[in-house]
mmCIF file of C-alpha atoms in Angstrom:
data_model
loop_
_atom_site.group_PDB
_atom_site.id
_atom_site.type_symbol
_atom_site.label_atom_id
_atom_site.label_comp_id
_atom_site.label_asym_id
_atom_site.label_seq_id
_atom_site.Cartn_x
_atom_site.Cartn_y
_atom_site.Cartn_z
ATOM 1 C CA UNK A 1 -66.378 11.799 85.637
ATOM 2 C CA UNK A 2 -65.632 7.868 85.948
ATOM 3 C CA UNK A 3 -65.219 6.624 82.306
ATOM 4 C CA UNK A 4 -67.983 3.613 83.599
ATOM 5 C CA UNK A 5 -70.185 6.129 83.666
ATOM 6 C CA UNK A 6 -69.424 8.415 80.615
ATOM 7 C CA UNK A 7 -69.687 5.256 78.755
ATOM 8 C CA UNK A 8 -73.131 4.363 80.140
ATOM 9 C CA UNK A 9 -74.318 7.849 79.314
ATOM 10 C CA UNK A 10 -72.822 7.745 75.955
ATOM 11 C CA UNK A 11 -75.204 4.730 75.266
ATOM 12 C CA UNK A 12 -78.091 6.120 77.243
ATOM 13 C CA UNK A 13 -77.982 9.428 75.069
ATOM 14 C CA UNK A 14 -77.670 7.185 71.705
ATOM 15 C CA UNK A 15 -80.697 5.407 72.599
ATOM 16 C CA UNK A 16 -82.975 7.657 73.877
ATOM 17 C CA UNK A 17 -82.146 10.011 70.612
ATOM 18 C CA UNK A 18 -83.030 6.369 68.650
ATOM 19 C CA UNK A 19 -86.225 5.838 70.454
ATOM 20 C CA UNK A 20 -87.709 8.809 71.365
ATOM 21 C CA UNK A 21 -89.462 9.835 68.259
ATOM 22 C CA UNK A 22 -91.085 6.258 68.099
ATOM 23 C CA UNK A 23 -92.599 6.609 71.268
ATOM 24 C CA UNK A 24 -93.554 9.977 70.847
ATOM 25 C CA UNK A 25 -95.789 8.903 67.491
ATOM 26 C CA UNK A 26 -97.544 6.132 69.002
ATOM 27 C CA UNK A 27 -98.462 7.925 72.091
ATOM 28 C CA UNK A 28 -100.770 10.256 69.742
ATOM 29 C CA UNK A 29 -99.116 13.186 71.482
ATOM 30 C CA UNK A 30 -99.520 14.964 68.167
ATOM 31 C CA UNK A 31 -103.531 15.025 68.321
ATOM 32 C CA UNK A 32 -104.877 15.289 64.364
ATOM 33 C CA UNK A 33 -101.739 16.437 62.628
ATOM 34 C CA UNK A 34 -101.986 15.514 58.834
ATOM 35 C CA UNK A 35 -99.491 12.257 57.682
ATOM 36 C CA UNK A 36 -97.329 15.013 56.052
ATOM 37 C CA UNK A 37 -96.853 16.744 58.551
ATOM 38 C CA UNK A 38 -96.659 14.109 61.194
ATOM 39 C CA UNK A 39 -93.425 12.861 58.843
ATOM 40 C CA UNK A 40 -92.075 16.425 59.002
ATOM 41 C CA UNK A 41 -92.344 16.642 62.864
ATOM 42 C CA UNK A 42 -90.629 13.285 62.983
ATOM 43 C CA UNK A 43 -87.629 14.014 60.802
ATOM 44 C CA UNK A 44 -87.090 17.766 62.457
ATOM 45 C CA UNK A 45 -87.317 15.770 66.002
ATOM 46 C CA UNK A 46 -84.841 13.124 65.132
ATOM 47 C CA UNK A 47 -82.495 15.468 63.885
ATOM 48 C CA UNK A 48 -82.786 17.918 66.851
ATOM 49 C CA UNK A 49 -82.436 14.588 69.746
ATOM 50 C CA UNK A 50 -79.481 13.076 67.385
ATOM 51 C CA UNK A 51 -78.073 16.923 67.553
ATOM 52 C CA UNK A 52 -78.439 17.049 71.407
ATOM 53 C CA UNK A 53 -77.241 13.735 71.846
ATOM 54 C CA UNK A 54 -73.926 14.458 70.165
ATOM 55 C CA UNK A 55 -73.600 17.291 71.949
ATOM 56 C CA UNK A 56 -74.248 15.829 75.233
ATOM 57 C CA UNK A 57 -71.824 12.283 74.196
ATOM 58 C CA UNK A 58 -68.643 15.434 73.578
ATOM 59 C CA UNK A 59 -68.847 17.065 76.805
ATOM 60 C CA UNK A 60 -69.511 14.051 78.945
ATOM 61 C CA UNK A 61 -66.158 12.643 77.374
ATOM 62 C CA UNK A 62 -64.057 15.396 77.756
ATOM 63 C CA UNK A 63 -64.340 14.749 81.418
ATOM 64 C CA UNK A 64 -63.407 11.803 81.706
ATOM 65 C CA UNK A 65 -60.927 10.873 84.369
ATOM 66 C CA UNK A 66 -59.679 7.434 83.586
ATOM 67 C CA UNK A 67 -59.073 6.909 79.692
ATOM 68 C CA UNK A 68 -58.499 3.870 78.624
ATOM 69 C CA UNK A 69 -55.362 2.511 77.853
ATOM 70 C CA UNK A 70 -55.938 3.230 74.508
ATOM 71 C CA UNK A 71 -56.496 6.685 74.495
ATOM 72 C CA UNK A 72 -54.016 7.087 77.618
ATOM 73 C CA UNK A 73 -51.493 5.882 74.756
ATOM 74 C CA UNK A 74 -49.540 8.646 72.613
ATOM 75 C CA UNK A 75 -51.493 9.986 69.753
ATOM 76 C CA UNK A 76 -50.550 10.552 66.378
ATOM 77 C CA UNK A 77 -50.501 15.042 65.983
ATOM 78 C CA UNK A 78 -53.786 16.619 65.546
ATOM 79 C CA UNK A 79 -52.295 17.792 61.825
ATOM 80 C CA UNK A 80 -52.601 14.053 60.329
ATOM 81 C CA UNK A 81 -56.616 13.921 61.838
ATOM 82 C CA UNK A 82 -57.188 14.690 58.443
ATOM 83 C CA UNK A 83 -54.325 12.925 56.127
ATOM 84 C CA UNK A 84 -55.603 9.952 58.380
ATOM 85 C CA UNK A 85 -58.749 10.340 57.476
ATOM 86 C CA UNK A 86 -58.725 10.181 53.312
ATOM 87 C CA UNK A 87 -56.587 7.592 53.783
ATOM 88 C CA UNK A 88 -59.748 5.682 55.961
ATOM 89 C CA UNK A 89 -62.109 7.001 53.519
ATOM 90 C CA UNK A 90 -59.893 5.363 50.675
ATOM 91 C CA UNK A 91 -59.914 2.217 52.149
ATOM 92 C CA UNK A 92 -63.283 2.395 53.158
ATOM 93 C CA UNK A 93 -64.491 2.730 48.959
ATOM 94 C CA UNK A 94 -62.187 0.230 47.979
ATOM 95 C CA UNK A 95 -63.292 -2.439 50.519
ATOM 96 C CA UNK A 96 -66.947 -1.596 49.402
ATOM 97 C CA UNK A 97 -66.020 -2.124 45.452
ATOM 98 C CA UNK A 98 -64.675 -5.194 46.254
ATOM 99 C CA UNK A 99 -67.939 -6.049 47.881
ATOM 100 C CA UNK A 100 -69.650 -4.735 45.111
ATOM 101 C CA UNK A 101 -67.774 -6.792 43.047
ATOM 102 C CA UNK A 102 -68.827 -9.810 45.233
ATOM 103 C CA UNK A 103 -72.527 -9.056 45.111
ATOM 104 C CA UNK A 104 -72.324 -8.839 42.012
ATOM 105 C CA UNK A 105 -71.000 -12.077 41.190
ATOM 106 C CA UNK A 106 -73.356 -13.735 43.277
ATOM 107 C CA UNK A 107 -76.446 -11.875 42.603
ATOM 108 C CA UNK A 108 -75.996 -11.027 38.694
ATOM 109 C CA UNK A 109 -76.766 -6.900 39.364
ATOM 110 C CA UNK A 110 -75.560 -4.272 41.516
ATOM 111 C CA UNK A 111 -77.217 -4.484 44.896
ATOM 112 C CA UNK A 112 -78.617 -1.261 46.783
ATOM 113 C CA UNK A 113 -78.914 -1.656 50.877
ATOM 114 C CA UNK A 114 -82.242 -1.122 51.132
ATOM 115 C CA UNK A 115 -81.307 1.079 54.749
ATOM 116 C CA UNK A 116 -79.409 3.380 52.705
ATOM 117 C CA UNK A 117 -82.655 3.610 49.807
ATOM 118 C CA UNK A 118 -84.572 4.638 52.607
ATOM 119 C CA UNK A 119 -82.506 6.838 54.210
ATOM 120 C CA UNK A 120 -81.765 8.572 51.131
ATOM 121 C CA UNK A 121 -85.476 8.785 50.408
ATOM 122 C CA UNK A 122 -85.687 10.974 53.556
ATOM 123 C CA UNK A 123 -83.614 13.028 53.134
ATOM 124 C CA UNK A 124 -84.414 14.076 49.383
ATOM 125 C CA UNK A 125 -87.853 14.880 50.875
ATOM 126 C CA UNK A 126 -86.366 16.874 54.156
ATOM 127 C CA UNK A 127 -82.653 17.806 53.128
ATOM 128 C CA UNK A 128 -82.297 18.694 57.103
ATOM 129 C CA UNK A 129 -82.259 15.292 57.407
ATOM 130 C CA UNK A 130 -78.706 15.335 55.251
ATOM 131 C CA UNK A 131 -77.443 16.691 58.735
ATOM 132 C CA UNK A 132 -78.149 13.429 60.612
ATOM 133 C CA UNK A 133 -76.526 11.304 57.685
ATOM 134 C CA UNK A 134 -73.730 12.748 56.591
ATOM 135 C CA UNK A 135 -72.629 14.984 59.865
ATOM 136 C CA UNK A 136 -74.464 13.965 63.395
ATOM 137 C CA UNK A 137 -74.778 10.391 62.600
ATOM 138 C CA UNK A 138 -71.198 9.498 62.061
ATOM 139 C CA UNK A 139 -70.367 11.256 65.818
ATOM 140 C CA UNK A 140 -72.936 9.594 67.737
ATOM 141 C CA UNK A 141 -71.974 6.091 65.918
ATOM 142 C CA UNK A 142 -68.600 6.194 66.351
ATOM 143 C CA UNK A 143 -68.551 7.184 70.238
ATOM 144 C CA UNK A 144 -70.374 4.277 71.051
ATOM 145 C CA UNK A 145 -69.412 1.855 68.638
ATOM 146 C CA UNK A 146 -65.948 2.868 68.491
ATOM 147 C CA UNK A 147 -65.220 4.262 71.732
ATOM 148 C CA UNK A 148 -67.382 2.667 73.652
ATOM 149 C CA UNK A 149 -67.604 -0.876 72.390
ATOM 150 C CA UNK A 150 -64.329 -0.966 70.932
ATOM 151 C CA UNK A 151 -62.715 0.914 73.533
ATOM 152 C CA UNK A 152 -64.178 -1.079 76.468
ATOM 153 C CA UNK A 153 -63.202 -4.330 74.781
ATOM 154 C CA UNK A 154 -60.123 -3.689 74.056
ATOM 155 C CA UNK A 155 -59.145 -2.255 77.321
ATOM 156 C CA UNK A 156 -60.271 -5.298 79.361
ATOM 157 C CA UNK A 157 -59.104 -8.069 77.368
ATOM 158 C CA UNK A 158 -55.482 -8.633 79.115
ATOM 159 C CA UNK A 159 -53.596 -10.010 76.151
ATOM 160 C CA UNK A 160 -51.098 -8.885 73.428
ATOM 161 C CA UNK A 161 -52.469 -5.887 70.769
ATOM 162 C CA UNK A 162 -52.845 -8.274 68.479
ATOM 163 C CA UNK A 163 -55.955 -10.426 69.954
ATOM 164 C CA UNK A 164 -57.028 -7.738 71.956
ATOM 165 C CA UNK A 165 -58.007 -5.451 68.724
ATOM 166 C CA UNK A 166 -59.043 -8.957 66.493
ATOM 167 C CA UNK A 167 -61.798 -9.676 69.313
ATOM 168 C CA UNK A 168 -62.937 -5.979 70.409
ATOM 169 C CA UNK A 169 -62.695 -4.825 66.408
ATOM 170 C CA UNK A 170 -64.780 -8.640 65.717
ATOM 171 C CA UNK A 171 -67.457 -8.044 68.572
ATOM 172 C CA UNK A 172 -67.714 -4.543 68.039
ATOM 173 C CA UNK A 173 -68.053 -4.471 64.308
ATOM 174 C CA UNK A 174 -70.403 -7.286 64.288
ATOM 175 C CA UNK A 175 -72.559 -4.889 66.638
ATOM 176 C CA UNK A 176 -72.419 -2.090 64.729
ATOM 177 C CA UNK A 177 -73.475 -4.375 61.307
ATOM 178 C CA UNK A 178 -76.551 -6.036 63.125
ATOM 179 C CA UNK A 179 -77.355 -2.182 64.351
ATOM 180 C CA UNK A 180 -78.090 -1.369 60.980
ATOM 181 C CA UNK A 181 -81.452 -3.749 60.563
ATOM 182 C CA UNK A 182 -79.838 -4.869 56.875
ATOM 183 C CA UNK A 183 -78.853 -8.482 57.091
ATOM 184 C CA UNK A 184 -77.854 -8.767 53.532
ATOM 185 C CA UNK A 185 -75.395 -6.022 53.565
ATOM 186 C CA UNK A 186 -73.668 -6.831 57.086
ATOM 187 C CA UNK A 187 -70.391 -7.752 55.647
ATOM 188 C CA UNK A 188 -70.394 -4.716 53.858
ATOM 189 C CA UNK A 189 -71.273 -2.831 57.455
ATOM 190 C CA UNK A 190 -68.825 -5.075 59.225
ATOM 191 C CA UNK A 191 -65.645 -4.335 57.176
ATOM 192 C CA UNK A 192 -66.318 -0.682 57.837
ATOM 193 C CA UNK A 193 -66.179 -1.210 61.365
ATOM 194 C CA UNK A 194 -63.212 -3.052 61.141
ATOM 195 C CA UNK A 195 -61.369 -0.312 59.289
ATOM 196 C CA UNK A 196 -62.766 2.589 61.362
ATOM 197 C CA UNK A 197 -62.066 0.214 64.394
ATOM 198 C CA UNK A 198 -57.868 0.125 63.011
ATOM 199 C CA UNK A 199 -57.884 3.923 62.070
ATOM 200 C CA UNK A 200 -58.892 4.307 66.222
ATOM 201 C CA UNK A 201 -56.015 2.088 67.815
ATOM 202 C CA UNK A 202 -53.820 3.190 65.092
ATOM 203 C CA UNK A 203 -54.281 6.845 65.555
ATOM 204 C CA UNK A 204 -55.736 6.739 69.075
ATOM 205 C CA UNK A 205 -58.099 9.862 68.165
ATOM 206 C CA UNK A 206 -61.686 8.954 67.891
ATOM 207 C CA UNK A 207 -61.660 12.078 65.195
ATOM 208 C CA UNK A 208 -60.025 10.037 62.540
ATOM 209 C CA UNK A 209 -62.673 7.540 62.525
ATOM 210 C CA UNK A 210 -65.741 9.847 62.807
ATOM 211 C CA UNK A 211 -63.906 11.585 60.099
ATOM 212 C CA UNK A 212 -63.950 8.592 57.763
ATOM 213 C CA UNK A 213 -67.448 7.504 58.357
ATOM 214 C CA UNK A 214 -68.448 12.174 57.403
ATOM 215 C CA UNK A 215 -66.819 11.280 54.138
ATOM 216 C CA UNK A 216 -68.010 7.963 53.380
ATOM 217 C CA UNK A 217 -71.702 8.702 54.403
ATOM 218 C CA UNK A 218 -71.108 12.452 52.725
ATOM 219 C CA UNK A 219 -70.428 10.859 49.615
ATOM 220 C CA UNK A 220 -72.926 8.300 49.309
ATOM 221 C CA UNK A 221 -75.743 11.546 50.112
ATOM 222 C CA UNK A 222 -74.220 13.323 47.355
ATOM 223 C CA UNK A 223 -73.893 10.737 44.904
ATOM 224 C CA UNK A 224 -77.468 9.497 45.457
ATOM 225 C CA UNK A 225 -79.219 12.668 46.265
ATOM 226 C CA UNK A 226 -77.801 15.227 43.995
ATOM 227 C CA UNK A 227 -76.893 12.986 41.419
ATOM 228 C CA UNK A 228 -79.362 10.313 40.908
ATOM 229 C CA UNK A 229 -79.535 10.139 37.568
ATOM 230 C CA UNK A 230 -75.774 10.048 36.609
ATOM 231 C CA UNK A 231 -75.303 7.436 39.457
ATOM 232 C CA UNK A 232 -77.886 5.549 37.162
ATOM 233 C CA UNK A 233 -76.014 5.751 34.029
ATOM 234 C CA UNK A 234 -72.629 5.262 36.224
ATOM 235 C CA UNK A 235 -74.204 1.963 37.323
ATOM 236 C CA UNK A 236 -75.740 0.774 33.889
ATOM 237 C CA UNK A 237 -72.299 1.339 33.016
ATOM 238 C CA UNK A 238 -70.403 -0.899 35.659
ATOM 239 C CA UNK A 239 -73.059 -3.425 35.018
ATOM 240 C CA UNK A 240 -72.027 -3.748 31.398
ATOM 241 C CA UNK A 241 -68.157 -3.670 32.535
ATOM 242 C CA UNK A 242 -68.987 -6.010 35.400
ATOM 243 C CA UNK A 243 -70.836 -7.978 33.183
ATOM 244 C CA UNK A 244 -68.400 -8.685 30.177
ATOM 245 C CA UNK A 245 -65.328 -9.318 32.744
ATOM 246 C CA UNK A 246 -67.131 -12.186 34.888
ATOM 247 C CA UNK A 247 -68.862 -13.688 32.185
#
């Protein structure tokens, strides 16, 4: 297949798997269901379209016939997928601390995205919903942010690496920040994007970046799911900390 058209599919797929649940509540398909389980016929529908999306977005990609020149390039080995990939994920905390850090400064407290509260709200309710955070999510967002948006970019702007990754990484991270509906937290969205964008051109294997974003969205599920109590103390703590440093 033409890589024009993987890429438009890629979208497509994304959106539909997005959308579809939406339409399918407000055209009271579902007759008299009860608000319970209307919410579990949502979640277990969402996770299902986001499943066959990702599944659709892999295929349709490994046929395509005309990479671009950035996954035409030489790839690092398949062993460092993974060595790259802590090493993302380790960057990835750090950068958020030091946003942290910055919210905090400014605000007085720790801030919570209120995208992520709800998401995690979900999926304590309907742990199959864990799937779409921490596993199918990441896939789907980092084919079409990543290898789409990025990709595209930064195969048709004709200048040196340099600019060509600034503006695709720029344009495609702000993208994939706005996507997110939290317009508080977009820095914090759009440095992620730029360091999944640099673990892509670096590596050239759109695996290292979905790999990152597993762990990073793994750990926040874990953190605030299964331990939401000692991530309260943790934070009461690092208020304190935060508190006595900066002041």
């Amino acid at each position: 297949m033409r890589r024009l058209w993987v890429s438009l599919l890629t979208v497509l797929a994304y959106g539909l798997a997005q959308m579809l649940p939406g339409f399918i509540l407000r055209s009271h398909l579902l007759g008299h269901m009860s608000q319970i389980e209307t919410a579990k016929f949502m979640i277990f529908t969402q996770v299902s379209l986001f499943i066959l999306a990702a599944i659709i977005i892999i295929l349709i990609n490994l046929k395509v016939k005309n990479p671009t020149t950035l996954e035409a390039g030489r790839k690092e080995p398949k062993r460092y997928i993974i060595p790259w990939a802590l090493l993302g994920f380790c960057l990835v905390m750090v950068y958020q601390v030091i946003i942290s850090l910055i919210y905090f400064t400014i605000m007085g407290s720790q801030q919570t995205s209120p995208n992520t509260e709800r998401l995690m709200a979900i999926a304590k309710k309907m742990p199959i919903f864990i799937i779409l955070i921490s596993i199918v999510g990441p896939i789907l967002e980092e084919f079409v942010f990543r290898k789409v948006f990025f990709g595209e970019l930064y195969n048709a702007i004709k200048a040196n690496r340099v600019v060509s990754f600034l503006i695709a990484s720029i344009v495609s991270s702000l993208v994939f920040a706005l996507a997110h509906n939290d317009m508080k937290f977009i820095p914090m969205y759009f440095g992620m994007g730029m360091i999944f964008s640099l673990a892509y051109v670096f590596t050239k294997r759109i695996a290292v970046p979905i790999g990152i974003h597993m762990l990073q969205n793994g750990t926040v599920v874990l953190m605030q799911v299964f331990g939401g109590e000692a991530l309260k103390k943790a934070q009461e703590h690092a208020n304190f900390i935060l508190h006595f440093i900066l002041n």
